Amino acid sequence: VTVEVSEVRCHVNGEPVTQTVPVRRLLSDFLRHDLRLTGTHVGCEHGVCGACTVHVDGVAMRSCLLLAVQVDGAQVTTIEGLAGANDPLHPLQEAFKAFHGLQCGFCTPGFVMAILSVLEDGRRPDAPLSESEAREIAGGNLCRCTGYQGIVAAVQQAHESLREHRKSPQGGRGDP
Ligand code: FES
Ligand code: FES
């Protein structure tokens, strides 16, 4: 059996990557198995749970629904790209920690990446998020442990932290 392959050139967490992959290799498998970035989790493998969410050119995407070859030329960010091992956590990660937005943690990277793409859009810059707005932002992902309350609180807290950061003199997009 001949396996058709193709070269992928992209940036992952700011680092250039060039790799030859089977054309049918999923982006989630490329990240986890080829690049060893196992923070991106795979649950349902068909676009339902959101555990595999990463950013492709700044947009949240389900990596189990993309082929690796589809990110050729793109900037990919995974959960590992938010804070290095010796860096402070991103404010959204801090909020998950502070408000018990995780238990087993399986869903957490996907929630963080999905929520972050919305918060980085500058949603509701002048006022706190309501609980229902926070629920809507987190509503595309599934968690089987937490009951969601801590996740919703974390979204509200992170929104506040990012608003404060934007108001500060050196404030920017959400990457303090
Ligand atoms: S593993 Fe991709 S959406 Fe569930
Ligand atoms: S914390 Fe276990 S699935 Fe969400």
mmCIF file of C-alpha atoms and ligand atoms in Angstrom:
data_model
loop_
_atom_site.group_PDB
_atom_site.id
_atom_site.type_symbol
_atom_site.label_atom_id
_atom_site.label_comp_id
_atom_site.label_asym_id
_atom_site.label_seq_id
_atom_site.Cartn_x
_atom_site.Cartn_y
_atom_site.Cartn_z
ATOM 1 C CA VAL A 1 0.000 0.000 0.000
ATOM 2 C CA THR A 2 1.413 3.378 -0.965
ATOM 3 C CA VAL A 3 0.762 6.150 1.519
ATOM 4 C CA GLU A 4 0.593 9.540 -0.110
ATOM 5 C CA VAL A 5 2.628 12.119 1.800
ATOM 6 C CA SER A 6 3.007 15.863 1.697
ATOM 7 C CA GLU A 7 5.236 18.455 3.312
ATOM 8 C CA VAL A 8 3.750 20.781 5.912
ATOM 9 C CA ARG A 9 5.447 24.079 6.698
ATOM 10 C CA CYS A 10 3.885 26.064 9.481
ATOM 11 C CA HIS A 11 4.606 27.723 12.798
ATOM 12 C CA VAL A 12 3.543 25.994 15.983
ATOM 13 C CA ASN A 13 3.684 28.126 19.131
ATOM 14 C CA GLY A 14 5.939 30.514 17.259
ATOM 15 C CA GLU A 15 8.450 27.874 16.186
ATOM 16 C CA PRO A 16 8.905 27.003 12.516
ATOM 17 C CA VAL A 17 7.991 23.411 11.691
ATOM 18 C CA THR A 18 8.666 21.547 8.457
ATOM 19 C CA GLN A 19 7.566 17.943 8.343
ATOM 20 C CA THR A 20 6.500 15.356 5.811
ATOM 21 C CA VAL A 21 3.233 13.710 6.820
ATOM 22 C CA PRO A 22 0.697 11.321 5.325
ATOM 23 C CA VAL A 23 -1.909 13.490 3.622
ATOM 24 C CA ARG A 24 -4.632 11.932 5.774
ATOM 25 C CA ARG A 25 -2.878 12.673 9.095
ATOM 26 C CA LEU A 26 -5.213 14.589 11.411
ATOM 27 C CA LEU A 27 -3.926 17.838 12.845
ATOM 28 C CA SER A 28 -4.606 16.486 16.358
ATOM 29 C CA ASP A 29 -2.407 13.441 15.663
ATOM 30 C CA PHE A 30 0.254 15.602 14.026
ATOM 31 C CA LEU A 31 0.442 17.783 17.143
ATOM 32 C CA ARG A 32 0.327 14.958 19.648
ATOM 33 C CA HIS A 33 2.299 12.197 17.961
ATOM 34 C CA ASP A 34 4.645 13.953 15.559
ATOM 35 C CA LEU A 35 5.366 17.102 17.571
ATOM 36 C CA ARG A 36 4.800 15.554 21.033
ATOM 37 C CA LEU A 37 2.509 18.398 22.052
ATOM 38 C CA THR A 38 0.231 16.222 24.134
ATOM 39 C CA GLY A 39 -1.544 19.103 25.857
ATOM 40 C CA THR A 40 -4.041 19.003 23.010
ATOM 41 C CA HIS A 41 -6.418 16.224 24.050
ATOM 42 C CA VAL A 42 -8.552 13.993 21.882
ATOM 43 C CA GLY A 43 -11.922 12.888 23.197
ATOM 44 C CA CYS A 44 -14.693 12.224 20.710
ATOM 45 C CA GLU A 45 -12.591 12.532 17.542
ATOM 46 C CA HIS A 46 -15.533 13.859 15.587
ATOM 47 C CA GLY A 47 -15.944 17.504 16.453
ATOM 48 C CA VAL A 48 -18.336 17.311 19.391
ATOM 49 C CA CYS A 49 -16.436 17.661 22.674
ATOM 50 C CA GLY A 50 -13.944 20.437 21.849
ATOM 51 C CA ALA A 51 -11.091 18.848 23.830
ATOM 52 C CA CYS A 52 -8.825 19.117 20.789
ATOM 53 C CA THR A 53 -9.312 22.867 20.221
ATOM 54 C CA VAL A 54 -6.274 24.844 19.046
ATOM 55 C CA HIS A 55 -5.879 28.193 17.327
ATOM 56 C CA VAL A 56 -5.135 28.326 13.613
ATOM 57 C CA ASP A 57 -4.234 31.858 12.555
ATOM 58 C CA GLY A 58 -5.875 33.080 15.749
ATOM 59 C CA VAL A 59 -9.164 31.254 15.262
ATOM 60 C CA ALA A 60 -10.272 28.383 17.502
ATOM 61 C CA MET A 61 -10.514 25.156 15.500
ATOM 62 C CA ARG A 62 -11.139 21.531 16.372
ATOM 63 C CA SER A 63 -7.926 19.814 15.431
ATOM 64 C CA CYS A 64 -9.640 16.428 15.082
ATOM 65 C CA LEU A 65 -11.581 17.856 12.146
ATOM 66 C CA LEU A 66 -8.567 19.237 10.290
ATOM 67 C CA LEU A 67 -5.828 17.527 8.370
ATOM 68 C CA ALA A 68 -2.254 18.480 9.139
ATOM 69 C CA VAL A 69 -1.780 19.536 5.514
ATOM 70 C CA GLN A 70 -4.516 22.131 5.972
ATOM 71 C CA VAL A 71 -2.312 24.172 8.313
ATOM 72 C CA ASP A 72 0.442 24.513 5.738
ATOM 73 C CA GLY A 73 1.534 28.156 5.951
ATOM 74 C CA ALA A 74 -0.471 28.829 9.106
ATOM 75 C CA GLN A 75 0.316 29.910 12.649
ATOM 76 C CA VAL A 76 -0.872 27.229 15.053
ATOM 77 C CA THR A 77 -1.104 27.800 18.796
ATOM 78 C CA THR A 78 -1.676 24.992 21.278
ATOM 79 C CA ILE A 79 -2.131 25.152 25.043
ATOM 80 C CA GLU A 80 1.651 24.795 25.391
ATOM 81 C CA GLY A 81 1.990 28.129 23.607
ATOM 82 C CA LEU A 82 0.176 30.123 26.298
ATOM 83 C CA ALA A 83 2.774 29.836 29.051
ATOM 84 C CA GLY A 84 6.138 28.095 29.099
ATOM 85 C CA ALA A 85 7.163 25.800 31.929
ATOM 86 C CA ASN A 86 8.808 28.648 33.824
ATOM 87 C CA ASP A 87 6.388 31.388 32.848
ATOM 88 C CA PRO A 88 3.446 32.671 34.857
ATOM 89 C CA LEU A 89 0.162 31.157 33.788
ATOM 90 C CA HIS A 90 -2.024 33.057 31.352
ATOM 91 C CA PRO A 91 -4.810 34.950 33.199
ATOM 92 C CA LEU A 92 -7.377 32.496 31.832
ATOM 93 C CA GLN A 93 -5.379 29.555 33.155
ATOM 94 C CA GLU A 94 -5.049 31.362 36.504
ATOM 95 C CA ALA A 95 -8.804 31.863 36.581
ATOM 96 C CA PHE A 96 -9.460 28.161 35.919
ATOM 97 C CA LYS A 97 -7.151 27.354 38.796
ATOM 98 C CA ALA A 98 -8.632 29.926 41.174
ATOM 99 C CA PHE A 99 -12.276 29.036 40.472
ATOM 100 C CA HIS A 100 -11.864 25.254 40.279
ATOM 101 C CA GLY A 101 -12.712 25.148 36.617
ATOM 102 C CA LEU A 102 -11.167 21.710 36.298
ATOM 103 C CA GLN A 103 -11.174 18.361 37.989
ATOM 104 C CA CYS A 104 -9.607 15.630 35.855
ATOM 105 C CA GLY A 105 -8.367 18.300 33.438
ATOM 106 C CA PHE A 106 -9.060 16.325 30.283
ATOM 107 C CA CYS A 107 -11.300 18.996 28.797
ATOM 108 C CA THR A 108 -9.324 21.960 30.104
ATOM 109 C CA PRO A 109 -6.892 22.732 27.259
ATOM 110 C CA GLY A 110 -9.772 22.720 24.798
ATOM 111 C CA PHE A 111 -11.908 24.969 26.991
ATOM 112 C CA VAL A 112 -9.031 27.392 27.496
ATOM 113 C CA MET A 113 -8.246 27.668 23.799
ATOM 114 C CA ALA A 114 -11.901 27.995 22.784
ATOM 115 C CA ILE A 115 -12.698 30.616 25.434
ATOM 116 C CA LEU A 116 -9.511 32.551 24.782
ATOM 117 C CA SER A 117 -10.305 33.068 21.122
ATOM 118 C CA VAL A 118 -13.556 34.772 22.135
ATOM 119 C CA LEU A 119 -12.070 36.848 24.961
ATOM 120 C CA GLU A 120 -9.212 37.995 22.751
ATOM 121 C CA ASP A 121 -11.756 39.465 20.382
ATOM 122 C CA GLY A 122 -12.310 42.077 23.056
ATOM 123 C CA ARG A 123 -15.829 40.942 23.813
ATOM 124 C CA ARG A 124 -17.749 43.452 25.967
ATOM 125 C CA PRO A 125 -14.788 45.711 26.713
ATOM 126 C CA ASP A 126 -16.655 48.173 28.946
ATOM 127 C CA ALA A 127 -18.399 45.949 31.477
ATOM 128 C CA PRO A 128 -18.145 42.594 33.230
ATOM 129 C CA LEU A 129 -19.589 39.562 31.490
ATOM 130 C CA SER A 130 -22.901 38.315 32.782
ATOM 131 C CA GLU A 131 -23.170 34.684 33.797
ATOM 132 C CA SER A 132 -25.262 33.891 30.740
ATOM 133 C CA GLU A 133 -22.701 35.542 28.450
ATOM 134 C CA ALA A 134 -19.940 33.516 30.084
ATOM 135 C CA ARG A 135 -22.002 30.334 29.658
ATOM 136 C CA GLU A 136 -22.473 31.094 25.995
ATOM 137 C CA ILE A 137 -18.720 31.615 25.510
ATOM 138 C CA ALA A 138 -17.919 28.292 27.184
ATOM 139 C CA GLY A 139 -20.904 26.507 25.702
ATOM 140 C CA GLY A 140 -19.266 24.861 22.716
ATOM 141 C CA ASN A 141 -17.194 22.434 24.782
ATOM 142 C CA LEU A 142 -18.086 19.489 26.988
ATOM 143 C CA CYS A 143 -16.868 18.646 30.495
ATOM 144 C CA ARG A 144 -17.892 15.452 32.260
ATOM 145 C CA CYS A 145 -16.623 16.429 35.742
ATOM 146 C CA THR A 146 -17.100 19.980 36.901
ATOM 147 C CA GLY A 147 -20.760 20.808 36.404
ATOM 148 C CA TYR A 148 -19.531 23.894 34.529
ATOM 149 C CA GLN A 149 -20.067 26.412 37.369
ATOM 150 C CA GLY A 150 -16.340 26.854 38.002
ATOM 151 C CA ILE A 151 -15.671 27.183 34.294
ATOM 152 C CA VAL A 152 -18.288 29.917 33.956
ATOM 153 C CA ALA A 153 -16.803 31.772 36.939
ATOM 154 C CA ALA A 154 -13.342 31.425 35.407
ATOM 155 C CA VAL A 155 -14.553 32.966 32.149
ATOM 156 C CA GLN A 156 -15.971 35.943 34.030
ATOM 157 C CA GLN A 157 -12.792 36.383 36.066
ATOM 158 C CA ALA A 158 -10.504 36.072 33.046
ATOM 159 C CA HIS A 159 -12.594 38.616 31.181
ATOM 160 C CA GLU A 160 -12.075 41.033 34.066
ATOM 161 C CA SER A 161 -8.330 40.347 34.178
ATOM 162 C CA LEU A 162 -7.961 40.944 30.457
ATOM 163 C CA ARG A 163 -10.052 44.121 30.666
ATOM 164 C CA GLU A 164 -7.778 45.443 33.387
ATOM 165 C CA HIS A 165 -4.751 44.510 31.313
ATOM 166 C CA ARG A 166 -6.080 46.378 28.289
ATOM 167 C CA LYS A 167 -6.666 49.453 30.412
ATOM 168 C CA SER A 168 -3.060 49.431 31.646
ATOM 169 C CA PRO A 169 -0.525 51.563 29.727
ATOM 170 C CA GLN A 170 1.190 48.549 28.169
ATOM 171 C CA GLY A 171 -2.093 46.663 27.666
ATOM 172 C CA GLY A 172 -2.564 44.712 24.484
ATOM 173 C CA ARG A 173 -4.428 41.772 23.086
ATOM 174 C CA GLY A 174 -4.674 39.434 26.040
ATOM 175 C CA ASP A 175 -1.138 38.202 26.216
ATOM 176 C CA PRO A 176 0.234 40.042 29.232
HETATM 177 S S1 FES B 1 -11.754 15.380 20.008
HETATM 178 FE FE1 FES B 1 -12.093 16.976 18.602
HETATM 179 S S2 FES B 1 -14.026 17.745 19.125
HETATM 180 FE FE2 FES B 1 -13.792 16.012 20.436
HETATM 181 S S1 FES B 2 -12.481 18.416 34.227
HETATM 182 FE FE1 FES B 2 -12.780 16.325 33.696
HETATM 183 S S2 FES B 2 -13.742 16.422 31.744
HETATM 184 FE FE2 FES B 2 -13.668 18.469 32.406
#
